[in-house]
Amino acid sequence: MDSETLLDLLEEVRSHGSELQDVELKKAKDGMPTESVLESLSAFANRRGGGVLIFGIDEVAGYVATGVYDAGSLQEELSGLANDQMEPRIQPEFTLAEADGEVIVAAEVRELPDARKPCYIRRRGLPNGAYRRVGNTNRRMTADDLAQFLGALRDDFEAGPVNDATIEEYRGAIARRDPSSGAGEASDTDLLRRGGFVAEQKQRLIPTVAGLLLFGDDPQRFFPRCVATVTQFEGTTVAAREAGSRYLFDREIHGRAQDIIVRAVETVMGRVARRAEVRGLWRAEVPEYPEEVIREAITNAVAHRSYAHRGTAIRIRIFADRIEIRNPGTLFGTVTLDNIEHEQSTRNPRMVAALREFGLMEQRGTGVTLMIAEMKRAGLAPPDFHESSTSFQVTLRNAHLMSPEVREWLQQFGPHSLSEQQLMALAYLRLHGRMANRDFQRINSVGGPTATRELRGLVDVGIIEMHGTRGGAYYTLAPTQAPRDVMLSFDEEHEEEARIVEVLSQIQPAGRAEIAALLYRRRDLSQAELRHVSYLLGKLVDMGVLAPAGERRGRVYTIRSVSNGVGD
């Protein structure tokens, strides 16, 4: 969110004459209203889509801005409350603006992943410390509310019975898969029960979801979208399809879980480009992505996806510059983007155990480490891991970090006597546009303190810029250092941002209204649509892609980290 979006949000509240489902106002002229703020943090973190707290507005006086006691102290105090008194900890993102001659502060609270809910006030415990959003108010969860809330988030569908399947279907499938399955040593019933692949219901045995997906004759008969789709596009975005061109390849892969993995890997490796390398006396065709990395990423998508999202397929998208592998379901349990290399928490233990028996999964806790090592060995950037509110995505890029072109570009930094680790970080930023501390750690195989020190050194000499604070901090090349000939690519989560960059490349500099009119192909736009465009422009500014100029009403934007759009 930028200041313009914040002011638009305030105008929307004033036009409604009340707080919104995702917006709450706090006066905060004389201090922090601690208890009500804690309740709002809990409610918004538990709410689909999260919410925004706006400090410095007097609701009783007609939503006029009265300002806050001190903007800096308020941000520090609220960050402390969110970190020290909430379980799990949350990290609000702050925006400041001036309204009615007073400073107001917005704190965006993002929704927590389902596996980490409910968020509650630590000293009050559960259920007394957990809140939910009902209309534009916060309501404390009762014991019944909490039970219902947790029940709605439970992700144990993998263990549930499949009522329409029969044990006869399952027995035939497993016998065809492996005639020497050990039936001579144990009865089928004991073998299947031991693995958690059958359950008893109404005095008969039926396959569990894991059993059917692994051994069923036709799993898609019961779960039509438990499949993988592989789609190849001509360029670096899907925007070309809007102009009428077709994608290059599109296939839906069916079968048992282990078969989907094998076929999907074969399909992807059959579509990626290859280059010739001379090894000794022989000439070899080398794929642009290591096959081990493709296999591990697809296997993880099948093994760790949420089978509660039964209407969503695993999506594999091949672009000219990258491959995206997205599975339904967020990271599970204690696993986060920061600890994904080392932390272990399994959503589907039966599925994972079986895939290990089939030899399709690495030993516990080594898969992500293998992917990073193989990409680095191939001279490529480590995988990008991204989590949304409903899915998890791995992005693999085929550009070499230290190509001759990149090495030539890095020579300009010679007078600064940079370390090899810092040069590697600059090469990464040239390719990706932004970098978090964890990215520095992965590409250089160093710990957090070293990464922080090296990044701070680059900031101090003005080569890169730091955005945000604490856990949400990230870095971009300073505008004077960003190469003008590099095309910024956007993943599926940022397709709207890609369209804005494409539009702006044709008319820059341009203001919000002009950009929105071209984006929506009309001029009679609602306030909600204009506010959404403001939000996207703010994100692009934060990403270091756009440079704003001018005051709020007369503000215009230009592209500063790419020379033309993303849809060429």
CSV table of N, CA and C in Angstrom, one decimal, residues 498-510 514 518 521 559 563-568:
chain,number,residue,atom,x,y,z
A,498,ALA,N,2.4,-7.1,-14.3
A,498,ALA,CA,3.0,-7.2,-15.7
A,498,ALA,C,2.2,-6.4,-16.7
A,499,ARG,N,0.9,-6.5,-16.6
A,499,ARG,CA,0.1,-5.7,-17.6
A,499,ARG,C,0.2,-4.2,-17.4
A,500,ILE,N,0.4,-3.8,-16.1
A,500,ILE,CA,0.6,-2.4,-15.9
A,500,ILE,C,1.9,-1.9,-16.5
A,501,VAL,N,3.0,-2.7,-16.3
A,501,VAL,CA,4.3,-2.4,-16.9
A,501,VAL,C,4.2,-2.3,-18.4
A,502,GLU,N,3.5,-3.3,-19.0
A,502,GLU,CA,3.3,-3.3,-20.4
A,502,GLU,C,2.6,-2.0,-20.9
A,503,VAL,N,1.5,-1.7,-20.2
A,503,VAL,CA,0.8,-0.4,-20.6
A,503,VAL,C,1.6,0.8,-20.4
A,504,LEU,N,2.3,0.9,-19.3
A,504,LEU,CA,3.1,2.1,-19.0
A,504,LEU,C,4.3,2.2,-20.0
A,505,SER,N,4.8,1.1,-20.5
A,505,SER,CA,5.9,1.2,-21.4
A,505,SER,C,5.5,1.9,-22.7
A,506,GLN,N,4.2,2.0,-23.0
A,506,GLN,CA,3.8,2.6,-24.2
A,506,GLN,C,3.4,4.1,-24.0
A,507,ILE,N,3.2,4.6,-22.8
A,507,ILE,CA,2.7,5.9,-22.6
A,507,ILE,C,3.5,6.7,-21.5
A,508,GLN,N,4.5,6.1,-20.9
A,508,GLN,CA,5.2,6.8,-19.8
A,508,GLN,C,5.8,8.2,-20.2
A,509,PRO,N,5.8,9.1,-19.2
A,509,PRO,CA,5.2,9.0,-17.9
A,509,PRO,C,3.7,9.2,-17.9
A,510,ALA,N,3.0,8.5,-17.0
A,510,ALA,CA,1.5,8.6,-17.0
A,510,ALA,C,1.0,8.5,-15.5
A,514,GLU,N,-4.9,7.6,-16.3
A,514,GLU,CA,-4.5,7.2,-17.6
A,514,GLU,C,-4.1,5.7,-17.7
A,518,LEU,N,-6.4,2.5,-19.7
A,518,LEU,CA,-5.8,1.6,-20.7
A,518,LEU,C,-5.9,0.2,-20.2
A,521,ARG,N,-9.5,-0.7,-20.4
A,521,ARG,CA,-10.0,-0.4,-21.8
A,521,ARG,C,-11.3,0.4,-21.7
A,559,ILE,N,8.9,3.7,-15.7
A,559,ILE,CA,9.6,2.4,-15.5
A,559,ILE,C,11.1,2.7,-15.3
A,563,SER,N,13.6,-1.5,-19.6
A,563,SER,CA,13.5,-0.5,-20.7
A,563,SER,C,12.2,-0.5,-21.4
A,564,ASN,N,11.5,-1.6,-21.5
A,564,ASN,CA,10.2,-1.7,-22.1
A,564,ASN,C,9.4,-2.7,-21.4
A,565,GLY,N,8.2,-3.0,-21.8
A,565,GLY,CA,7.3,-3.8,-21.0
A,565,GLY,C,7.6,-5.2,-20.9
A,566,VAL,N,6.7,-6.0,-20.5
A,566,VAL,CA,6.9,-7.5,-20.3
A,566,VAL,C,6.1,-8.3,-21.2
A,567,GLY,N,5.5,-7.7,-22.2
A,567,GLY,CA,4.6,-8.4,-23.1
A,567,GLY,C,5.1,-8.4,-24.5
A,568,ASP,N,6.4,-8.0,-24.7
A,568,ASP,CA,6.9,-7.8,-26.1
A,568,ASP,C,7.0,-9.2,-26.8
